[in-house]
Amino acid sequence: MKNKMNFLASALVITAATALILGYCYFFPEDAQRALIIYISTLILLTIFMAFASFIYRKHRSSVDDTDLAVIAENMNCEMIVWADDFSYVFLNKKLREHFGIVDWNYDRKEVMRVAFGVEKMTRVTVNDIVDNNAYEARFRDKNGAVLTIAWSTSLIKKRKKNSLYLSTGFNLTEIRKMKVNLASANDFFNSSMELAEIGVIMSTDRQNYRASSEMVRMLGLKKSSITAAEFRNLVHPNDRIQFDSAMRSQDSSEVRCVDMRIKSAEGPYRWYSYRYKSIAGTDNTLPLFGGAILDVNDEHEKDMLIERLAYIDEVTEIANRNKLLDAGQGIYDTCRLLDYSYWIIILDIDRFHIINDTCGYNNGNYILRNFAHILYKFVTPGGLAARISGDNFALVLRDYGDDDIPTRTVKNIQEEFAKLAVDDFSAISLSCSAGYSKLPEDGSSFLDVMEHAEFALKSSEGEKGHVCGYEPSMHDSIIGKTELEKALALAIDNNELQLFYQPKIDLATGKIMGVEALIRWIKPDGTIVKPDQFVPIAESSHLIGKISEFVLNEGCRQNSLWQKMGYPKIVMSINFTSTDFYQSDLKEKVFDALAKAGLEPEWLEVELTETLALSDIDFAVDQMNKLRDLGVKLAMDDFGTGYSSLSYLQILPITLLKLDRSFITDIEHDNIAYEIVSAVIRIAKSKRIKTIAEGIEDKIQESILRTAGCDYAQGFLYGKPMPPDKLQEFFEKNMREHGG
Ligand code: C2E
Ligand code: MG
Ligand code: MG
């Protein structure tokens, strides 16, 4: 239209210009030729210009014209129909024609409309309905008989009094619904798979609001499929929330991470679930995604826990065992090295536990161990642990905050609590423990190393009830000085610097001396006296002990025989044997020779053995003891109560005397358990016809308590310290004067 107007306007202008030129030529014929030439040239130039401009315009136009639009409509990938309000179509695009199989335009135009809009009859109401409804749904069969559902969107494109035109654009819902069905069945498939595999899935795009899969809803008994992070956290066991929080805060990562935690299950109680989670960063086109899957691992976890329990938990006390201590301890040690931390390890030993166990009974023994473990547990600080290492040995690992008194203070507190423990009939018994401690990492090159040093410190205080001792590297110095001492001792033996001192033993019924214990002394040329504790262990670890023991055996027999010859009442000479002495294969022969050489009857010689010595090879020990008994020599169990102290061994070992260790006697007037133990041991010994002697009697009260308890003999500073032979003779004479010969 616009083009037509332009054309008419151009034609009028050209006609007017031509009329003007022709008029000019008529009135001015002399100028006509020139004017015509100018006019025609101008016309030609104008035409060329217009053609060029039109060419440029066509080339650069940006809008489409009607023809283009028709082509577009024809080829659109959606159904299009232009129709008039007499319900007949004007234009059907290719897509729609294909549905109907229309190849020419001779179809019934109204019928096509009726079918396309899926109505029985086209009425004014129907048309209004079609026009007003933005997605008018129509169902019809295509040329192949397949049902199509089209949503028509209609608009008025030309309003006229009569025959207005409408454009309806279709949206094929059949395809969309097919996609939806596929999507829904994929979703169903996903949910069913998760249900079969019993895997719950949870997902979020903002880490605050989660959607849970139907299996997740079922597993955790959720009320709905949406759950907030806080609600999810509330379902997690309080002790596992740290792991949960770190999982929830985890950074975006392509890696799948996993954490095991207890979550409240649909059944009510907490169950163990393995939560595998992942976080995916968002892109320009996608939202970030965070979430994971939970899998019920309760049964596996319980099995693992059982295995862990068997491997790492002590059955009696239910605290960690030695394996667990070594495992966890090395971890602590490594952390200390890495982060510059330090920890203490305290090794604790229940004083006289073996004998308590024997006298109070196995159940009471276990009761003591359990309670001791529980006391220790109270002192465990974060990151540390308590463990039972063996028998009555425990360990406590504590974080060090720079206070060097912590181990001693902690042990004192443990001792106080332990002392309060009441065991069965033994009311107010004074239970105690000793301890050795060391520091990690500085006291060793590994956790085991540090622990052994704490044990070393504990041993250094052995025998002293309630003692607490910290490890010092200088403790090893005594070992370093050993060789020097060995050399000096060898010389001392050659120079006859060793001497026997004698300590009297008293019959508690008569007050008379009934024997002496030979105790070795090293008397240096300057007169200083070295006690056996300082050199016997060194002699024992070298060949020197043989020489020493030979001297003690021969000298003891000689001296006793001499006293008898001097007319003193016959008494028993006790000598001490180390395990090296005792386990010699020709022991019996050596003793026999010594007795023969001295001319002493065997019944006046007694050999003292410690429990540890006797029990290190019990079969051989019993054999050796029987050989000595065959000779007629007496046998005493020394320091009873400090070693294994099992009363059951009294059945097996052919001993004639039981020596109650000094540690029971020292505080017997206040220490109920010591009294109970001593009384019980005396009773049992009597029933086996074994005599008893108490070592370390220092006062009259102790003497009277032991006499009342039924103890046969006594030895201690109350009667006399170990003394040289001449002093012993004086003692002898005094005793004879006071108690008769
Ligand atoms: P033992 O055989 O138990 O000897 C008793 C120890 O207790 C002696 O220490 C003695 O002096 C000490 N004692 C006795 N009564 C009392 C008392 O009332 N109060 C206190 N505080 N102590 C008392 P000694 O002589 O220093 O001997 C220590 C240990 O050395 C002995 O313990 C024994 O195991 C060993 N020993 C001594 N002589 C010999 C020996 O000739 N050969 C061997 N192999 N070991 C010996
Ligand atoms: Mg002894
Ligand atoms: Mg002793």
PDB file of N, CA, C and O in Angstrom, residues 454-482:
ATOM      1  N   ALA A 454      58.360 -44.663  81.511  1.00  0.00           N
ATOM      2  CA  ALA A 454      57.468 -44.460  82.667  1.00  0.00           C
ATOM      3  C   ALA A 454      57.453 -45.738  83.516  1.00  0.00           C
ATOM      4  O   ALA A 454      57.461 -45.672  84.751  1.00  0.00           O
ATOM      5  N   GLU A 455      57.479 -46.895  82.846  1.00  0.00           N
ATOM      6  CA  GLU A 455      57.511 -48.175  83.581  1.00  0.00           C
ATOM      7  C   GLU A 455      58.825 -48.314  84.347  1.00  0.00           C
ATOM      8  O   GLU A 455      58.853 -48.811  85.472  1.00  0.00           O
ATOM      9  N   PHE A 456      59.878 -47.818  83.725  1.00  0.00           N
ATOM     10  CA  PHE A 456      61.203 -47.844  84.348  1.00  0.00           C
ATOM     11  C   PHE A 456      61.187 -47.011  85.628  1.00  0.00           C
ATOM     12  O   PHE A 456      61.701 -47.407  86.674  1.00  0.00           O
ATOM     13  N   ALA A 457      60.542 -45.828  85.532  1.00  0.00           N
ATOM     14  CA  ALA A 457      60.432 -44.944  86.700  1.00  0.00           C
ATOM     15  C   ALA A 457      59.614 -45.624  87.791  1.00  0.00           C
ATOM     16  O   ALA A 457      59.947 -45.532  88.976  1.00  0.00           O
ATOM     17  N   LEU A 458      58.557 -46.325  87.384  1.00  0.00           N
ATOM     18  CA  LEU A 458      57.713 -47.030  88.368  1.00  0.00           C
ATOM     19  C   LEU A 458      58.530 -48.101  89.088  1.00  0.00           C
ATOM     20  O   LEU A 458      58.486 -48.218  90.308  1.00  0.00           O
ATOM     21  N   LYS A 459      59.320 -48.840  88.307  1.00  0.00           N
ATOM     22  CA  LYS A 459      60.111 -49.924  88.909  1.00  0.00           C
ATOM     23  C   LYS A 459      61.157 -49.392  89.871  1.00  0.00           C
ATOM     24  O   LYS A 459      61.493 -50.048  90.848  1.00  0.00           O
ATOM     25  N   SER A 460      61.643 -48.187  89.559  1.00  0.00           N
ATOM     26  CA  SER A 460      62.685 -47.636  90.415  1.00  0.00           C
ATOM     27  C   SER A 460      62.171 -47.397  91.825  1.00  0.00           C
ATOM     28  O   SER A 460      62.922 -47.236  92.761  1.00  0.00           O
ATOM     29  N   SER A 461      60.811 -47.347  91.961  1.00  0.00           N
ATOM     30  CA  SER A 461      60.246 -47.102  93.293  1.00  0.00           C
ATOM     31  C   SER A 461      59.628 -48.371  93.855  1.00  0.00           C
ATOM     32  O   SER A 461      58.899 -48.333  94.817  1.00  0.00           O
ATOM     33  N   GLU A 462      59.906 -49.507  93.195  1.00  0.00           N
ATOM     34  CA  GLU A 462      59.238 -50.754  93.565  1.00  0.00           C
ATOM     35  C   GLU A 462      59.436 -51.074  95.052  1.00  0.00           C
ATOM     36  O   GLU A 462      60.513 -50.909  95.585  1.00  0.00           O
ATOM     37  N   GLY A 463      58.348 -51.560  95.615  1.00  0.00           N
ATOM     38  CA  GLY A 463      58.414 -51.940  97.026  1.00  0.00           C
ATOM     39  C   GLY A 463      57.910 -50.828  97.924  1.00  0.00           C
ATOM     40  O   GLY A 463      57.361 -51.072  98.971  1.00  0.00           O
ATOM     41  N   GLU A 464      58.053 -49.592  97.469  1.00  0.00           N
ATOM     42  CA  GLU A 464      57.599 -48.483  98.315  1.00  0.00           C
ATOM     43  C   GLU A 464      56.151 -48.180  97.992  1.00  0.00           C
ATOM     44  O   GLU A 464      55.823 -47.734  96.896  1.00  0.00           O
ATOM     45  N   LYS A 465      55.309 -48.401  98.950  1.00  0.00           N
ATOM     46  CA  LYS A 465      53.868 -48.226  98.763  1.00  0.00           C
ATOM     47  C   LYS A 465      53.526 -46.769  98.471  1.00  0.00           C
ATOM     48  O   LYS A 465      54.036 -45.880  99.135  1.00  0.00           O
ATOM     49  N   GLY A 466      52.691 -46.550  97.471  1.00  0.00           N
ATOM     50  CA  GLY A 466      52.200 -45.200  97.184  1.00  0.00           C
ATOM     51  C   GLY A 466      53.236 -44.259  96.595  1.00  0.00           C
ATOM     52  O   GLY A 466      53.019 -43.051  96.534  1.00  0.00           O
ATOM     53  N   HIS A 467      54.354 -44.802  96.137  1.00  0.00           N
ATOM     54  CA  HIS A 467      55.422 -43.944  95.627  1.00  0.00           C
ATOM     55  C   HIS A 467      55.108 -43.427  94.215  1.00  0.00           C
ATOM     56  O   HIS A 467      54.542 -44.138  93.398  1.00  0.00           O
ATOM     57  N   VAL A 468      55.465 -42.188  93.944  1.00  0.00           N
ATOM     58  CA  VAL A 468      55.279 -41.620  92.604  1.00  0.00           C
ATOM     59  C   VAL A 468      56.639 -41.130  92.126  1.00  0.00           C
ATOM     60  O   VAL A 468      57.311 -40.383  92.842  1.00  0.00           O
ATOM     61  N   CYS A 469      57.039 -41.555  90.935  1.00  0.00           N
ATOM     62  CA  CYS A 469      58.382 -41.195  90.470  1.00  0.00           C
ATOM     63  C   CYS A 469      58.376 -40.812  88.994  1.00  0.00           C
ATOM     64  O   CYS A 469      57.827 -41.537  88.159  1.00  0.00           O
ATOM     65  N   GLY A 470      58.952 -39.677  88.696  1.00  0.00           N
ATOM     66  CA  GLY A 470      59.035 -39.219  87.311  1.00  0.00           C
ATOM     67  C   GLY A 470      60.305 -39.747  86.660  1.00  0.00           C
ATOM     68  O   GLY A 470      61.320 -39.941  87.332  1.00  0.00           O
ATOM     69  N   TYR A 471      60.233 -39.981  85.367  1.00  0.00           N
ATOM     70  CA  TYR A 471      61.391 -40.514  84.652  1.00  0.00           C
ATOM     71  C   TYR A 471      62.462 -39.431  84.476  1.00  0.00           C
ATOM     72  O   TYR A 471      62.152 -38.278  84.173  1.00  0.00           O
ATOM     73  N   GLU A 472      63.698 -39.827  84.724  1.00  0.00           N
ATOM     74  CA  GLU A 472      64.843 -38.939  84.499  1.00  0.00           C
ATOM     75  C   GLU A 472      65.833 -39.692  83.634  1.00  0.00           C
ATOM     76  O   GLU A 472      66.142 -40.843  83.944  1.00  0.00           O
ATOM     77  N   PRO A 473      66.345 -39.053  82.588  1.00  0.00           N
ATOM     78  CA  PRO A 473      67.340 -39.782  81.773  1.00  0.00           C
ATOM     79  C   PRO A 473      68.521 -40.257  82.617  1.00  0.00           C
ATOM     80  O   PRO A 473      69.140 -41.270  82.312  1.00  0.00           O
ATOM     81  N   SER A 474      68.797 -39.552  83.728  1.00  0.00           N
ATOM     82  CA  SER A 474      69.951 -39.936  84.554  1.00  0.00           C
ATOM     83  C   SER A 474      69.738 -41.293  85.221  1.00  0.00           C
ATOM     84  O   SER A 474      70.686 -41.887  85.743  1.00  0.00           O
ATOM     85  N   MET A 475      68.465 -41.779  85.190  1.00  0.00           N
ATOM     86  CA  MET A 475      68.196 -43.095  85.772  1.00  0.00           C
ATOM     87  C   MET A 475      69.022 -44.164  85.092  1.00  0.00           C
ATOM     88  O   MET A 475      69.296 -45.209  85.665  1.00  0.00           O
ATOM     89  N   HIS A 476      69.390 -43.885  83.842  1.00  0.00           N
ATOM     90  CA  HIS A 476      70.184 -44.871  83.105  1.00  0.00           C
ATOM     91  C   HIS A 476      71.646 -44.814  83.510  1.00  0.00           C
ATOM     92  O   HIS A 476      72.407 -45.705  83.192  1.00  0.00           O
ATOM     93  N   ASP A 477      72.013 -43.727  84.208  1.00  0.00           N
ATOM     94  CA  ASP A 477      73.428 -43.555  84.549  1.00  0.00           C
ATOM     95  C   ASP A 477      73.941 -44.720  85.388  1.00  0.00           C
ATOM     96  O   ASP A 477      75.088 -45.135  85.278  1.00  0.00           O
ATOM     97  N   SER A 478      73.037 -45.242  86.269  1.00  0.00           N
ATOM     98  CA  SER A 478      73.452 -46.355  87.114  1.00  0.00           C
ATOM     99  C   SER A 478      73.872 -47.537  86.238  1.00  0.00           C
ATOM    100  O   SER A 478      74.777 -48.287  86.582  1.00  0.00           O
ATOM    101  N   ILE A 479      73.214 -47.656  85.097  1.00  0.00           N
ATOM    102  CA  ILE A 479      73.564 -48.755  84.189  1.00  0.00           C
ATOM    103  C   ILE A 479      74.920 -48.476  83.548  1.00  0.00           C
ATOM    104  O   ILE A 479      75.753 -49.355  83.394  1.00  0.00           O
ATOM    105  N   ILE A 480      75.108 -47.182  83.199  1.00  0.00           N
ATOM    106  CA  ILE A 480      76.371 -46.806  82.555  1.00  0.00           C
ATOM    107  C   ILE A 480      77.554 -47.077  83.515  1.00  0.00           C
ATOM    108  O   ILE A 480      78.597 -47.590  83.124  1.00  0.00           O
ATOM    109  N   GLY A 481      77.305 -46.770  84.820  1.00  0.00           N
ATOM    110  CA  GLY A 481      78.393 -46.945  85.791  1.00  0.00           C
ATOM    111  C   GLY A 481      78.623 -48.402  86.195  1.00  0.00           C
ATOM    112  O   GLY A 481      79.480 -48.697  87.021  1.00  0.00           O
ATOM    113  N   LYS A 482      77.834 -49.280  85.617  1.00  0.00           N
ATOM    114  CA  LYS A 482      77.858 -50.687  85.995  1.00  0.00           C
ATOM    115  C   LYS A 482      79.235 -51.346  85.823  1.00  0.00           C
ATOM    116  O   LYS A 482      79.710 -52.021  86.712  1.00  0.00           O
TER     117      LYS A 482
END
